[in-house]
Short mmCIF file of C-alpha atoms in Angstrom, two decimals:
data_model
loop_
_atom_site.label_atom_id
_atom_site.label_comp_id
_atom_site.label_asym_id
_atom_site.label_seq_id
_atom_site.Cartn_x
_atom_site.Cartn_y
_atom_site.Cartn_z
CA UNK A 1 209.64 245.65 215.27
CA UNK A 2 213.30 244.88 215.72
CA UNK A 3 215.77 245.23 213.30
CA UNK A 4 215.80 243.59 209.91
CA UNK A 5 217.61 240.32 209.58
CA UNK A 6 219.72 241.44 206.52
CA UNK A 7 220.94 244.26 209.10
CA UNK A 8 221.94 241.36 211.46
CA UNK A 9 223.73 239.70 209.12
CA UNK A 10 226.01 242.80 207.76
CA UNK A 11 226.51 243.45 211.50
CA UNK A 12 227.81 239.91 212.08
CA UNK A 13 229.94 239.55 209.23
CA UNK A 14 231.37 243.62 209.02
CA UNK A 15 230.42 245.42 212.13
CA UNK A 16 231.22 243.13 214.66
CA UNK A 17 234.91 242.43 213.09
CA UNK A 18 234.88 245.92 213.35
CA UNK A 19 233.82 246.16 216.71
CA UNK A 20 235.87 243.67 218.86
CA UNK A 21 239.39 245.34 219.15
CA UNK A 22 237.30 247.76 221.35
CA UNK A 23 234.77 247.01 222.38
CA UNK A 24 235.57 245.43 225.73
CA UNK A 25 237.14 249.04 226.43
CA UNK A 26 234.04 251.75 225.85
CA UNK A 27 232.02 252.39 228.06
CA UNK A 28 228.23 251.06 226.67
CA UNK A 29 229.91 248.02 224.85
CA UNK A 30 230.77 244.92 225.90
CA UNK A 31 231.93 241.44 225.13
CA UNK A 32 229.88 238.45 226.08
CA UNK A 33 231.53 234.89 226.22
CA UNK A 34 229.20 232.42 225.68
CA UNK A 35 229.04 228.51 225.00
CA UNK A 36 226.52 227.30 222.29
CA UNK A 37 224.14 224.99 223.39
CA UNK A 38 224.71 222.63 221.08
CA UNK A 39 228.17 222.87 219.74
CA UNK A 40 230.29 223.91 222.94
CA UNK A 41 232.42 225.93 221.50
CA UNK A 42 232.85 229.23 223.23
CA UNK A 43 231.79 232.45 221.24
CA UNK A 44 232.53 236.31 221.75
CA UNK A 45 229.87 238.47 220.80
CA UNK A 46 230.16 242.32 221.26
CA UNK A 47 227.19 243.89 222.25
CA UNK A 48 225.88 247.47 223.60
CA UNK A 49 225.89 246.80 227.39
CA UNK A 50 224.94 248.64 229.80
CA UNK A 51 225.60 248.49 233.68
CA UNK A 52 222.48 248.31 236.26
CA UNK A 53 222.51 248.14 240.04
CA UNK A 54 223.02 244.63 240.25
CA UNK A 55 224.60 243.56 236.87
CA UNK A 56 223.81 244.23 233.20
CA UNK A 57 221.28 245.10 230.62
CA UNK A 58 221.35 244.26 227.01
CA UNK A 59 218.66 245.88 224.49
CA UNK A 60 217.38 243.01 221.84
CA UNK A 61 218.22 244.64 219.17
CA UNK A 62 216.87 241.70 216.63
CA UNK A 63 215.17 240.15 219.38
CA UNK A 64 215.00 237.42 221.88
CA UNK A 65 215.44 234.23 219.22
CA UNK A 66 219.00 235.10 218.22
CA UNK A 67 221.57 232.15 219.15
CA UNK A 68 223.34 234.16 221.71
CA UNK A 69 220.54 234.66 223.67
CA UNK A 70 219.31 231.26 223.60
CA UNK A 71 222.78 229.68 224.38
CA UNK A 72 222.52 231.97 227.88
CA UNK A 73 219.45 231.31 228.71
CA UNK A 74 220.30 227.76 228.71
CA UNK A 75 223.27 227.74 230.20
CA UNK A 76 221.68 230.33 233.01
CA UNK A 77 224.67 232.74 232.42
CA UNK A 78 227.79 233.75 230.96
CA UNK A 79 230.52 236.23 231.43
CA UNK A 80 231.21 239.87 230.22
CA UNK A 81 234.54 241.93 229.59
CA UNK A 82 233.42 245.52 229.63
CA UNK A 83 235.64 248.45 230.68
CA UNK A 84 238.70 246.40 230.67
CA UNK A 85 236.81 244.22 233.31
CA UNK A 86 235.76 240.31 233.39
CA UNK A 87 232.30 239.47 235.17
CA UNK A 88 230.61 236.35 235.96
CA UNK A 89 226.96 236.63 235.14
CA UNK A 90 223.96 234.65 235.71
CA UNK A 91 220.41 234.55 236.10
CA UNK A 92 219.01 235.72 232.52
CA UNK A 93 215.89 237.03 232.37
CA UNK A 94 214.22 238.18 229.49
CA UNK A 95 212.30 241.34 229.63
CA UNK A 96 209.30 243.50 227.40
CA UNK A 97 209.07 246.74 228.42
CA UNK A 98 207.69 249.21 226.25
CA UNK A 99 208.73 252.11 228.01
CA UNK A 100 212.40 250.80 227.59
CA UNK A 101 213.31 251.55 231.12
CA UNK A 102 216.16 249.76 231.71
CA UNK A 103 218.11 251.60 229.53
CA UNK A 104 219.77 255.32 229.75
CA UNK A 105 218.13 257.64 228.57
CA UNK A 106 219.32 258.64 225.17
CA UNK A 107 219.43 254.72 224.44
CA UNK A 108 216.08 254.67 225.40
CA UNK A 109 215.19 257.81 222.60
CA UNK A 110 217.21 255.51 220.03
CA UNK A 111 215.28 252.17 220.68
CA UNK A 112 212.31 253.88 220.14
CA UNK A 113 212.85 254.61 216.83
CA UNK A 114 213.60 251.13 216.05
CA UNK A 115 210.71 249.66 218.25
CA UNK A 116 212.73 247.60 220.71
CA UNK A 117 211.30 246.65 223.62
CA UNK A 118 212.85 243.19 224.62
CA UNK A 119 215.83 242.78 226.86
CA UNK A 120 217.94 240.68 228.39
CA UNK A 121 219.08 241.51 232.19
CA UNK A 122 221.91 239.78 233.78
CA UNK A 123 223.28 239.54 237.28
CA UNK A 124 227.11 239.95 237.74
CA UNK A 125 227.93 237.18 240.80
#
């Protein structure tokens, strides 16, 4: 189960307002700049991100169909401010893992509860 599309929309249209002042500065979020597929136009979509040894790892939160992911798949990367920082990513790869293991562990406690289990790793260039 991931989370409830009504939840996705009050987190597009409230929480992510909310959100993007900061979130390229906490540590666990992130901004992700990404063209659409079909439009061009660039987007900027803050997200819990979390660092791995060779780039990035996003939890699907309402899985792997939402436009975001799509448009970075197809492009074959993107970029991410995090920390203050800009990185060049590339080489999405979609993920199941029940076990959640690429994330820390009290993010891993959290998705449980929720029942995710897709992600979406990235590797900085």
């Amino acid at each position: 189960m991931v989370l409830p599309k009504n939840v996705a929309r009050f987190n597009r249209v409230v929480t992510n307002r909310v959100t993007k002042p900061f979130a390229d500065k906490l540590p666990g979020f992130g901004i992700l700049l990404h063209r659409g597929r079909k439009s061009g136009r660039e987007f900027r979509t803050p997200l819990n991100i979390f660092r791995t040894d060779d780039g990035f790892v996003v939890a699907l939160t309402y899985g792997p169909d939402t436009d975001w992911v799509r448009n970075v798949l197809a492009a074959g990367g993107a970029e991410v401010i995090t920390r203050g920082r800009k990185y060049r990513v590339r080489d999405p790869e979609l993920v199941h893992d029940e076990a959640r293991r690429p994330m820390p562990p009290g993010v891993r406690q959290f998705l449980g509860l929720v029942g995710v289990t897709d992600f979406l790793m990235l590797k900085r260039e």
